[in-house]
Short mmCIF file of C-alpha atoms in Angstrom, two decimals:
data_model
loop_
_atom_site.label_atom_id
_atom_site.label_comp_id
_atom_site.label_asym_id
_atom_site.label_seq_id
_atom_site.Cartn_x
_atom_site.Cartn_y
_atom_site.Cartn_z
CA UNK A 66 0.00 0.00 0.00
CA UNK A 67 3.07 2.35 0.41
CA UNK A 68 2.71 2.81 -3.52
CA UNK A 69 -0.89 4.22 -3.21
CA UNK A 70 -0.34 6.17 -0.15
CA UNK A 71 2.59 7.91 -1.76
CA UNK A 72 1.15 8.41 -4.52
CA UNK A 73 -2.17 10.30 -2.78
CA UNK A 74 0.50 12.07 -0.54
CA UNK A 75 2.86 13.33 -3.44
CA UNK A 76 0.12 14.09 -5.60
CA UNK A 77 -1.89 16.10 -3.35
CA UNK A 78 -0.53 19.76 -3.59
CA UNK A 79 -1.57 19.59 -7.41
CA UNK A 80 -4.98 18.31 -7.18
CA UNK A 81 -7.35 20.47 -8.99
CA UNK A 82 -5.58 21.24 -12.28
CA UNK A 83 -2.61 23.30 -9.90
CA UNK A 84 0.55 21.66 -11.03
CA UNK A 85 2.26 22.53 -14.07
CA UNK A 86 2.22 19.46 -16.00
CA UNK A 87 5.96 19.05 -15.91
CA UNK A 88 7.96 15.96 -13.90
CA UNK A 89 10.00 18.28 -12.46
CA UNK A 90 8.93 19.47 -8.53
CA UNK A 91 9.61 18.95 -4.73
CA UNK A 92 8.74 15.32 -3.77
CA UNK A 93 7.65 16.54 -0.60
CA UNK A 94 6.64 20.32 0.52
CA UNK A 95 4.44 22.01 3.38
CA UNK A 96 1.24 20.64 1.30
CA UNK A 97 2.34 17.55 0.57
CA UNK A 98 -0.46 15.27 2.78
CA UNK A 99 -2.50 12.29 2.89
CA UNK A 100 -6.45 12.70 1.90
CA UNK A 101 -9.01 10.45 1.71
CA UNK A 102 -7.57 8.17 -0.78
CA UNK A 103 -5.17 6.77 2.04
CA UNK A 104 -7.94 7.07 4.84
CA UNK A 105 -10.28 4.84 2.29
CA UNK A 106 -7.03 2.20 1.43
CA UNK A 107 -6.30 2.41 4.84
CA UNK A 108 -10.19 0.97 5.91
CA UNK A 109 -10.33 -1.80 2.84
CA UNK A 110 -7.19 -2.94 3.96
CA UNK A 111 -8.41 -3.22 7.60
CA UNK A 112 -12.08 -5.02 6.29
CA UNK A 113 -9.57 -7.61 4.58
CA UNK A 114 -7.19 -8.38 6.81
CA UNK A 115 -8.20 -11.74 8.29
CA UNK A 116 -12.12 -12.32 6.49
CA UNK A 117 -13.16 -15.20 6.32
CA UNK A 118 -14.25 -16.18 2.33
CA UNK A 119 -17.84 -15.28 2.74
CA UNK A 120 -19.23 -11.81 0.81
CA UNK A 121 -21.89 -11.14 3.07
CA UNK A 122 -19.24 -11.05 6.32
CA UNK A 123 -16.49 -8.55 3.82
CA UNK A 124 -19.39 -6.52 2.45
CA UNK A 125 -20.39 -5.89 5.85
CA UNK A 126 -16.61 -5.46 7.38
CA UNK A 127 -16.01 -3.52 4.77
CA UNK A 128 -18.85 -0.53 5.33
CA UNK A 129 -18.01 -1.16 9.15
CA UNK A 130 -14.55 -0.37 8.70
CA UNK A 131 -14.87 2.60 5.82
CA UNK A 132 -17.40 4.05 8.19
CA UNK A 133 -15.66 4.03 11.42
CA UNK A 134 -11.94 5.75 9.62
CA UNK A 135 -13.91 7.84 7.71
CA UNK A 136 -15.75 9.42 10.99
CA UNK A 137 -12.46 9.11 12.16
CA UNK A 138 -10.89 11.39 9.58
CA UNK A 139 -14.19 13.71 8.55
CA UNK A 140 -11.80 16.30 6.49
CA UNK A 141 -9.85 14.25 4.05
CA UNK A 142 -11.74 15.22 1.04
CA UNK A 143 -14.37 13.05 0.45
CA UNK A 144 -17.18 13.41 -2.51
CA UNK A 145 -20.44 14.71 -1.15
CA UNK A 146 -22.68 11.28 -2.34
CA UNK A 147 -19.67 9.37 -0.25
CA UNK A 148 -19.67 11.81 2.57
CA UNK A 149 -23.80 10.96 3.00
CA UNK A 150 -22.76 7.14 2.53
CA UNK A 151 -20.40 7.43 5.51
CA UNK A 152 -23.02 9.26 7.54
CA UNK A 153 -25.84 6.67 6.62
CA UNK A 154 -27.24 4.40 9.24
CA UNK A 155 -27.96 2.03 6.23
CA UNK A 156 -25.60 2.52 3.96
CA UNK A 157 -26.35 1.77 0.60
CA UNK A 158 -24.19 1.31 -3.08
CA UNK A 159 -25.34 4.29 -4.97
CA UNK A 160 -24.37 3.30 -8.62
CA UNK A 161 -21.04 5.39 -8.56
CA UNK A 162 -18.29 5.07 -11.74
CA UNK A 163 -16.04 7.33 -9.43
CA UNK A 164 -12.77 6.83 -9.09
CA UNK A 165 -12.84 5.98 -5.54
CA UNK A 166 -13.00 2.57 -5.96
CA UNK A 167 -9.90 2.37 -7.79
CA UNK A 168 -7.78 4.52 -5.65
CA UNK A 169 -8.62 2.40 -2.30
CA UNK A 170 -8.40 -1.41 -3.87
CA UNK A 171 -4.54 -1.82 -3.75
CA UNK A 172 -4.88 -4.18 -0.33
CA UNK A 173 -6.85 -6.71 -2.46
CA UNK A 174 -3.81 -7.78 -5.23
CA UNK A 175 -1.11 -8.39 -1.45
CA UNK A 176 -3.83 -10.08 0.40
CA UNK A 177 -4.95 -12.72 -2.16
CA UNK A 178 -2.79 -15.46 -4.28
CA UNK A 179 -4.81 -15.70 -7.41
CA UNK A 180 -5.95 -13.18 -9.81
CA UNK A 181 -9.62 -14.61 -10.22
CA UNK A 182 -9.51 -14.38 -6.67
CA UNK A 183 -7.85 -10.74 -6.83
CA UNK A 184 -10.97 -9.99 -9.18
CA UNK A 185 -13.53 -10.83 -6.87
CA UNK A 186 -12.74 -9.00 -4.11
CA UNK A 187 -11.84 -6.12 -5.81
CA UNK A 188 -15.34 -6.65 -6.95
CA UNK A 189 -16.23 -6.74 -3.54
CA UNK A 190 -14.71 -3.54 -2.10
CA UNK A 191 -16.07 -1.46 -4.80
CA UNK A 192 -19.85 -2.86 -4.35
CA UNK A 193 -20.56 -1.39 -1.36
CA UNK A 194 -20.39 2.30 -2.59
CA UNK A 195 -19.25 1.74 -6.33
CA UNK A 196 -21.62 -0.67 -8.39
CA UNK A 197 -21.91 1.03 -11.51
CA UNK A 198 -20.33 -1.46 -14.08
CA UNK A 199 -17.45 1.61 -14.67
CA UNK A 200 -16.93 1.61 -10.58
CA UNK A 201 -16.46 -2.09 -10.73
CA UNK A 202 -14.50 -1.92 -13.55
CA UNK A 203 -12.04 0.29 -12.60
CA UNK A 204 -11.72 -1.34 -9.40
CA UNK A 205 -10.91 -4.44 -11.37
CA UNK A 206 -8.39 -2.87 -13.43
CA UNK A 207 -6.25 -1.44 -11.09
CA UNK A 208 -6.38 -4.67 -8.67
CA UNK A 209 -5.50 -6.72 -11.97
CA UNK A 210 -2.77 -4.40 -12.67
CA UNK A 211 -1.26 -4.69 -9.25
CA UNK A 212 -1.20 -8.19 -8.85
CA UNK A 213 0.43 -8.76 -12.52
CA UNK A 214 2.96 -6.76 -12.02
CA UNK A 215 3.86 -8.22 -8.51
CA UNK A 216 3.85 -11.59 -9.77
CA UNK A 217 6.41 -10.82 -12.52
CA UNK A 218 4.34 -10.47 -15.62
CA UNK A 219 5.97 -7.99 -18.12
CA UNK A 220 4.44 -4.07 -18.76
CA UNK A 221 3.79 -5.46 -22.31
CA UNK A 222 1.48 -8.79 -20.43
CA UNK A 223 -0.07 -6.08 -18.28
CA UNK A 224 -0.89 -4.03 -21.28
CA UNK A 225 -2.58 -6.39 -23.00
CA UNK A 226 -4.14 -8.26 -20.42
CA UNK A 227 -5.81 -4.81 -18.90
CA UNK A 228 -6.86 -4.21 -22.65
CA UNK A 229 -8.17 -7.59 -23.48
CA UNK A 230 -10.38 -8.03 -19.85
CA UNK A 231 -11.66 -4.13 -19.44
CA UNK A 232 -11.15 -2.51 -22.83
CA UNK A 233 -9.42 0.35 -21.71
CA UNK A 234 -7.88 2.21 -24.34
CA UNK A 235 -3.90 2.23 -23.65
CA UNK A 236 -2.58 3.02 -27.36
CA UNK A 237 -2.16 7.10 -26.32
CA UNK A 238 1.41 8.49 -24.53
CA UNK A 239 1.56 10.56 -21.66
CA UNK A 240 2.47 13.80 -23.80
CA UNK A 241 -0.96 12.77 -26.04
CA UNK A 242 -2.83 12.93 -23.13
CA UNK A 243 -0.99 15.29 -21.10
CA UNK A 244 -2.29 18.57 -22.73
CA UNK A 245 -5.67 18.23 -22.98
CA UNK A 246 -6.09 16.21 -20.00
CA UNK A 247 -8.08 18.39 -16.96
CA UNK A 248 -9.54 17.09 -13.35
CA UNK A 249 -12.22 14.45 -14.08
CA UNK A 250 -13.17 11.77 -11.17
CA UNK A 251 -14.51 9.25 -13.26
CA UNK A 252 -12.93 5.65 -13.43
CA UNK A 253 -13.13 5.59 -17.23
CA UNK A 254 -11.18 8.53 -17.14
CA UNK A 255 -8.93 8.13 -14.90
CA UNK A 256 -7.60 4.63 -14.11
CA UNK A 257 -6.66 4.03 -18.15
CA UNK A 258 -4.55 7.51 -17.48
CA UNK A 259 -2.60 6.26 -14.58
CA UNK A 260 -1.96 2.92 -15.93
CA UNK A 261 -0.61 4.80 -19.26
CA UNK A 262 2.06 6.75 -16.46
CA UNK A 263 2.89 3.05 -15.27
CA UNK A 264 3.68 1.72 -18.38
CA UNK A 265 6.02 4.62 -19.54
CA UNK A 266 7.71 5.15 -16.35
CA UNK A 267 11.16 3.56 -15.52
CA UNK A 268 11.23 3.67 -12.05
CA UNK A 269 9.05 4.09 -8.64
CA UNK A 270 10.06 7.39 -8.54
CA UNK A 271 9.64 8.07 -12.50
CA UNK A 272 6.37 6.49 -12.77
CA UNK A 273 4.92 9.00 -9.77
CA UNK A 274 6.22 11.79 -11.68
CA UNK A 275 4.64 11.29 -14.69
CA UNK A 276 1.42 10.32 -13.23
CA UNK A 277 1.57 13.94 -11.50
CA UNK A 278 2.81 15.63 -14.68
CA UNK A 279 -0.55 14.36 -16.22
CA UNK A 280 -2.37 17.17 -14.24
CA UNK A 281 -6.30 16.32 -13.54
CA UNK A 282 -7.29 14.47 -10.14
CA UNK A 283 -3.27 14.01 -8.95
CA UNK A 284 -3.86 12.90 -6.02
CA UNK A 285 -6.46 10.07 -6.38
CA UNK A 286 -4.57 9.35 -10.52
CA UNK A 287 -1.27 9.33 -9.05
CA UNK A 288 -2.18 6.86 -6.02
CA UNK A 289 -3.99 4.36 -8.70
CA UNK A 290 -0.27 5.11 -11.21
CA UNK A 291 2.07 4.32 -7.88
CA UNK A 292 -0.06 1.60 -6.29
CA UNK A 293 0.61 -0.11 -9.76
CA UNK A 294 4.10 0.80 -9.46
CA UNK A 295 4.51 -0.56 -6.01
CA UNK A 296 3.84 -4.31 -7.43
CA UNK A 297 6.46 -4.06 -10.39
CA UNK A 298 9.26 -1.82 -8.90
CA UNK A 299 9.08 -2.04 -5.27
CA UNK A 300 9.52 0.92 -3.16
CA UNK A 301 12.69 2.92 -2.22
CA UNK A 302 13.23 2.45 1.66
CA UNK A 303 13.69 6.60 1.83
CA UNK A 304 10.26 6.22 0.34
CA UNK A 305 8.32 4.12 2.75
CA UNK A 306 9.87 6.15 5.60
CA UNK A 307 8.97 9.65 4.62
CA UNK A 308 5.24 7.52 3.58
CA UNK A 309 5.10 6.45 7.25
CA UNK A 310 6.30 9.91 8.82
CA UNK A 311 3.64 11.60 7.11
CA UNK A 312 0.79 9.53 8.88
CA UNK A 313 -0.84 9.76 12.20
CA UNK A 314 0.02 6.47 14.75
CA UNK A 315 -3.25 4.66 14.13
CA UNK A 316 -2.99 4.68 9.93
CA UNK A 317 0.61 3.48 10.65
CA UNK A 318 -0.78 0.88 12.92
CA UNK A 319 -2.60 -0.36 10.02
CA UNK A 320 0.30 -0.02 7.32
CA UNK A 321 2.01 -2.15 9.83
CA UNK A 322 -0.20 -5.01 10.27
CA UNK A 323 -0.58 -5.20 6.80
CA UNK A 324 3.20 -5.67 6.28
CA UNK A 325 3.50 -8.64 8.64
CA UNK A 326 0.03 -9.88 6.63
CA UNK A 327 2.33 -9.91 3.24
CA UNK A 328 5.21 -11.40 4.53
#
């Protein structure tokens, strides 16, 4: 989850169209924070940790657990329709293609050992809020892309295999998109976007820079781009540490049991 969490972190301070579409800035700087991105993959990574196989018992951990850290954190920028989910004494799916779903699903492709399995709970965590066929979809994607790449398929076998099962179109570069591109939260235009930055970065570091550089929705694209990342390129130990120094004790408490979960 590092990958994600850095991403949301590193991407924040140009949310809203207020970079400058270039790779060059400050990793870090006085706005650089965490948002709800991290306080959502924070909460599915809690509801999986330790279910038992049955959807009924994660659908229900999982609106438990994104309801308790998201009273928990109240200001981390959540959409109005999710803000009345998390306030909802029966909380209801409400046909969503956000991309919410996508940012928060990176737990699903550690915690499971087979990508049909992968699929389904990805399914799963983006259900509860997120059951438009985009929602689920994107959710999907990113969760596919994850697990591919930290099982040692190739960018070109992630490629295809994203473009095959979703249709997503992956044939434009980051400088076809860049210029045009402008803050959209939708799945179908977002989680194509930071796969694209994946594919044509060359490093953990390179591929979060590019996914910034794109402009739009940074924070949320640039978690999906780096959770992605995460799975093929591991993260720099410098990396994890500034991650974990930028979070409150009881997200790191989390981060933490998931590690020992992965090992």
């Amino acid at each position: 989850m590092y990958g994600a969490i850095l991403g949301d972190i590193i991407g924040s301070p140009y949310e809203f169209d207020m970079g400058n579409k270039s790779k060059v800035f400050p990793l870090f700087s006085k706005n650089s924070m965490f948002t709800d991105d991290t306080v959502m993959t924070i909460a599915v990574a809690e509801a999986f940790m330790g279910a038992p196989d049955n959807e009924e018992v994660i659908r229900q951990r999982l609106i438990q657990s994104m309801q308790k850290w998201g009273h928990r954190y109240p200001g981390a920028g959540y959409g109005l329709r999710f803000s009345d989910w998390l306030d909802s004494v029966n909380p209801q799916p409400y046909n969503s293609w956000g991309n919410g779903s996508a940012m928060r699903v990176s737990s699903v492709a550690w915690l499971y050992d087979d990508l049909d399995t992968v699929r389904r709970m990805a399914r799963l965590s983006a259900e509860v809020t997120h059951n438009h066929p985009e929602g689920i979809k994107g959710a999907e994607a990113t969760a596919s892309a994850i697990f591919l790449a930290r099982t040692g398929s190739s960018k070109a076998e992630i490629k295809a295999y994203v473009e095959k099962q979703f249709g997503y179109d992956l044939s434009r570069t980051c400088d076809e998109i860049r210029p045009d591109y402008h803050h959209v939260e939708s799945c179908q235009e977002t989680v194509p976007e930071a796969i694209t930055a994946f594919l044509e970065g060359d490093s953990f570091e390179d591929v979060i820079r590019t996914a910034v550089s794109l402009g739009g929705d940074c924070d949320t694209l640039t978690c999906i781009a780096g959770s992605i990342a995460e799975g093929y390129y591991g993260v720099p130990a410098d990396l994890k540490q500034a991650c974990r120094e930028r979070l409150p004790a009881d997200l790191q408490e989390i981060l933490s049991r998931f590690d020992v979960a992965c090992l």
